[in-house]
Amino acid sequence: MKFVRFLAQGQEGIGVLTEDGRSVVPQEGFGLERRFASLTELIQEIGPDGLETIRRAAQEGKNAVPVSDVKLLSPIDRPIHDVICVGVNYRDHLTETKEKFDTSFQEPVKPVYFSKRVCHTVSPGEPIRSRMEIDPCLDYEVELGVVIGKTGTDIPRDRAEEYIFGYTIVNDVSARTLQKQHVQWYRGKSMDTFTPMGPVLVTKDEIPFPVTLDLCCRVNGETRQSSNTRYFITDIPSLIADLSRGMTLEAGDIIATGTPAGVGTAMDPPCYLKPGDVVECEIEKIGVLKNPIE
Ligand code: MG
């Protein structure tokens, strides 16, 4: 199923796309007693029976509204915590990072984690606001976002899939000067509007495990990044097992799993985003996340 958050006639709602992707069944058509304030609340409370009920409702198309009559928003507006990010998780991006972005960068022996502050995610079509006076080196990173569906600590690698709710697209927008200047990447990854997300949250049953999805990023129609999640250095089960060792992952948490080669900062010469550009992040089976730069 593809869960969505949307705006219809000025009202925000959550719902699920019908199988043909042409309509949205809002939660009022789910046939459930209770209403959820957000998709995070739904993820935390729904359970397998509830999901099955929603699946049937999506098939029946009750209360369905044409998708052309709504504006799709980022599925999760305010994540429960900062987004957990994985750095240099594709071999080719690790190489370009060492050779082009930061020649002092030491090849890590363990997964690299950092966090990304997110007051609000950015919806499809909404602008990423550049702050050229703070940092003119604005960059894109297409990433598969894993949304945790069940709270867990010390999750065994072979049970990791059980703890996943689904997948979305995250653009890990980065201010490269800040990223490098402050040693820790947090500051350069965390400016307002630096986390576009969406357009949908796809439940895990639609994406076979292990996850092997093509992903790419285009700037003004030109392909900059193109890879497949099979090239992760640390795969999703290992990330979930490693992160949850002594650190609880909560239902609703989001893990951005890293980006492949082709970021603007590693081009020769570097090619940063500027106002007027349009960035499209695409992942197979999820969709296209398109945002202009303002
Ligand atoms: Mg990243």
mmCIF file of C-alpha atoms in Angstrom, residues 54-179:
data_model
loop_
_atom_site.group_PDB
_atom_site.id
_atom_site.type_symbol
_atom_site.label_atom_id
_atom_site.label_comp_id
_atom_site.label_asym_id
_atom_site.label_seq_id
_atom_site.Cartn_x
_atom_site.Cartn_y
_atom_site.Cartn_z
ATOM 1 C CA ILE A 54 -7.150 -0.513 5.203
ATOM 2 C CA ARG A 55 -5.984 -2.771 2.386
ATOM 3 C CA ARG A 56 -9.554 -3.901 1.753
ATOM 4 C CA ALA A 57 -10.763 -0.298 1.893
ATOM 5 C CA ALA A 58 -8.161 0.664 -0.704
ATOM 6 C CA GLN A 59 -9.399 -2.134 -2.956
ATOM 7 C CA GLU A 60 -13.030 -1.086 -2.526
ATOM 8 C CA GLY A 61 -12.155 2.571 -3.069
ATOM 9 C CA LYS A 62 -14.619 3.845 -0.456
ATOM 10 C CA ASN A 63 -14.814 7.669 -0.246
ATOM 11 C CA ALA A 64 -12.100 7.776 -2.942
ATOM 12 C CA VAL A 65 -11.082 11.177 -4.288
ATOM 13 C CA PRO A 66 -9.225 11.570 -7.614
ATOM 14 C CA VAL A 67 -5.550 12.122 -6.917
ATOM 15 C CA SER A 68 -5.720 15.078 -9.325
ATOM 16 C CA ASP A 69 -8.052 16.823 -6.848
ATOM 17 C CA VAL A 70 -5.590 16.702 -3.961
ATOM 18 C CA LYS A 71 -2.088 17.984 -3.320
ATOM 19 C CA LEU A 72 0.216 15.257 -2.025
ATOM 20 C CA LEU A 73 2.283 16.318 0.983
ATOM 21 C CA SER A 74 5.343 14.708 2.535
ATOM 22 C CA PRO A 75 4.000 11.595 4.300
ATOM 23 C CA ILE A 76 5.502 12.490 7.690
ATOM 24 C CA ASP A 77 5.533 16.224 8.436
ATOM 25 C CA ARG A 78 7.240 16.154 11.828
ATOM 26 C CA PRO A 79 9.327 13.054 12.495
ATOM 27 C CA ILE A 80 9.330 11.933 16.136
ATOM 28 C CA HIS A 81 13.105 12.435 16.278
ATOM 29 C CA ASP A 82 15.777 13.857 14.033
ATOM 30 C CA VAL A 83 16.249 11.683 10.948
ATOM 31 C CA ILE A 84 19.003 9.104 11.456
ATOM 32 C CA CYS A 85 21.360 9.343 8.488
ATOM 33 C CA VAL A 86 23.941 6.939 7.180
ATOM 34 C CA GLY A 87 26.991 8.600 5.627
ATOM 35 C CA VAL A 88 29.070 7.207 2.742
ATOM 36 C CA ASN A 89 27.043 4.004 2.404
ATOM 37 C CA TYR A 90 27.756 3.385 -1.299
ATOM 38 C CA ARG A 91 31.297 2.488 -2.367
ATOM 39 C CA ASP A 92 31.346 4.945 -5.299
ATOM 40 C CA HIS A 93 30.200 7.824 -3.073
ATOM 41 C CA LEU A 94 32.841 6.921 -0.480
ATOM 42 C CA THR A 95 35.487 7.144 -3.209
ATOM 43 C CA GLU A 96 34.266 10.528 -4.502
ATOM 44 C CA THR A 97 34.033 11.837 -0.918
ATOM 45 C CA LYS A 98 37.674 10.932 -0.249
ATOM 46 C CA GLU A 99 38.943 12.174 -3.604
ATOM 47 C CA LYS A 100 36.812 15.265 -4.240
ATOM 48 C CA PHE A 101 34.951 16.498 -1.163
ATOM 49 C CA ASP A 102 37.374 16.010 1.711
ATOM 50 C CA THR A 103 40.819 14.602 0.980
ATOM 51 C CA SER A 104 41.490 14.228 4.721
ATOM 52 C CA PHE A 105 38.475 11.905 5.063
ATOM 53 C CA GLN A 106 39.564 8.565 6.539
ATOM 54 C CA GLU A 107 37.830 5.475 5.215
ATOM 55 C CA PRO A 108 35.595 4.361 8.096
ATOM 56 C CA VAL A 109 35.676 0.812 9.435
ATOM 57 C CA LYS A 110 32.159 1.031 10.897
ATOM 58 C CA PRO A 111 28.980 2.600 9.474
ATOM 59 C CA VAL A 112 28.983 6.411 9.654
ATOM 60 C CA TYR A 113 25.928 7.859 11.395
ATOM 61 C CA PHE A 114 24.833 11.433 11.790
ATOM 62 C CA SER A 115 21.552 13.085 12.468
ATOM 63 C CA LYS A 116 19.554 15.611 10.536
ATOM 64 C CA ARG A 117 17.361 18.069 12.382
ATOM 65 C CA VAL A 118 13.878 18.289 10.903
ATOM 66 C CA CYS A 119 11.238 20.667 12.261
ATOM 67 C CA HIS A 120 9.128 20.041 9.156
ATOM 68 C CA THR A 121 9.816 17.906 6.127
ATOM 69 C CA VAL A 122 9.293 19.462 2.698
ATOM 70 C CA SER A 123 6.449 18.209 0.487
ATOM 71 C CA PRO A 124 6.688 17.308 -3.198
ATOM 72 C CA GLY A 125 6.670 20.497 -5.261
ATOM 73 C CA GLU A 126 7.515 22.728 -2.306
ATOM 74 C CA PRO A 127 10.690 24.794 -2.565
ATOM 75 C CA ILE A 128 13.995 24.032 -0.913
ATOM 76 C CA ARG A 129 14.985 27.481 0.339
ATOM 77 C CA SER A 130 18.605 28.220 -0.437
ATOM 78 C CA ARG A 131 20.461 30.517 1.932
ATOM 79 C CA MET A 132 23.296 31.498 -0.355
ATOM 80 C CA GLU A 133 24.535 34.116 2.135
ATOM 81 C CA ILE A 134 25.068 31.346 4.715
ATOM 82 C CA ASP A 135 26.427 28.709 2.338
ATOM 83 C CA PRO A 136 26.441 28.880 -1.475
ATOM 84 C CA CYS A 137 27.505 25.200 -1.743
ATOM 85 C CA LEU A 138 24.019 23.680 -1.795
ATOM 86 C CA ASP A 139 23.797 20.027 -2.779
ATOM 87 C CA TYR A 140 21.344 17.149 -3.275
ATOM 88 C CA GLU A 141 21.468 13.493 -2.158
ATOM 89 C CA VAL A 142 18.815 10.978 -3.213
ATOM 90 C CA GLU A 143 18.280 8.379 -0.480
ATOM 91 C CA LEU A 144 15.978 5.506 0.387
ATOM 92 C CA GLY A 145 14.203 6.333 3.652
ATOM 93 C CA VAL A 146 13.346 3.367 5.878
ATOM 94 C CA VAL A 147 10.463 4.012 8.269
ATOM 95 C CA ILE A 148 10.468 1.895 11.413
ATOM 96 C CA GLY A 149 7.122 0.222 12.183
ATOM 97 C CA LYS A 150 7.749 -1.471 15.520
ATOM 98 C CA THR A 151 9.744 -0.204 18.476
ATOM 99 C CA GLY A 152 12.737 -2.367 19.287
ATOM 100 C CA THR A 153 16.105 -2.583 20.978
ATOM 101 C CA ASP A 154 18.827 -5.136 20.180
ATOM 102 C CA ILE A 155 16.978 -6.213 17.031
ATOM 103 C CA PRO A 156 18.568 -9.330 15.520
ATOM 104 C CA ARG A 157 19.739 -8.872 11.937
ATOM 105 C CA ASP A 158 17.588 -11.745 10.694
ATOM 106 C CA ARG A 159 14.448 -10.169 12.182
ATOM 107 C CA ALA A 160 15.066 -6.612 10.956
ATOM 108 C CA GLU A 161 12.305 -6.655 8.333
ATOM 109 C CA GLU A 162 9.725 -7.244 11.078
ATOM 110 C CA TYR A 163 10.578 -3.801 12.468
ATOM 111 C CA ILE A 164 10.118 -1.933 9.193
ATOM 112 C CA PHE A 165 6.841 -0.242 8.280
ATOM 113 C CA GLY A 166 7.826 0.892 4.824
ATOM 114 C CA TYR A 167 9.909 3.069 2.543
ATOM 115 C CA THR A 168 9.939 6.568 1.151
ATOM 116 C CA ILE A 169 12.294 8.924 -0.703
ATOM 117 C CA VAL A 170 14.421 11.422 1.188
ATOM 118 C CA ASN A 171 16.526 14.166 -0.377
ATOM 119 C CA ASP A 172 19.349 14.704 2.140
ATOM 120 C CA VAL A 173 19.945 18.329 1.113
ATOM 121 C CA SER A 174 23.368 19.484 2.284
ATOM 122 C CA ALA A 175 25.231 22.765 2.780
ATOM 123 C CA ARG A 176 28.733 21.555 1.954
ATOM 124 C CA THR A 177 30.776 24.391 3.468
ATOM 125 C CA LEU A 178 28.993 24.074 6.808
ATOM 126 C CA GLN A 179 29.218 20.299 6.604
#
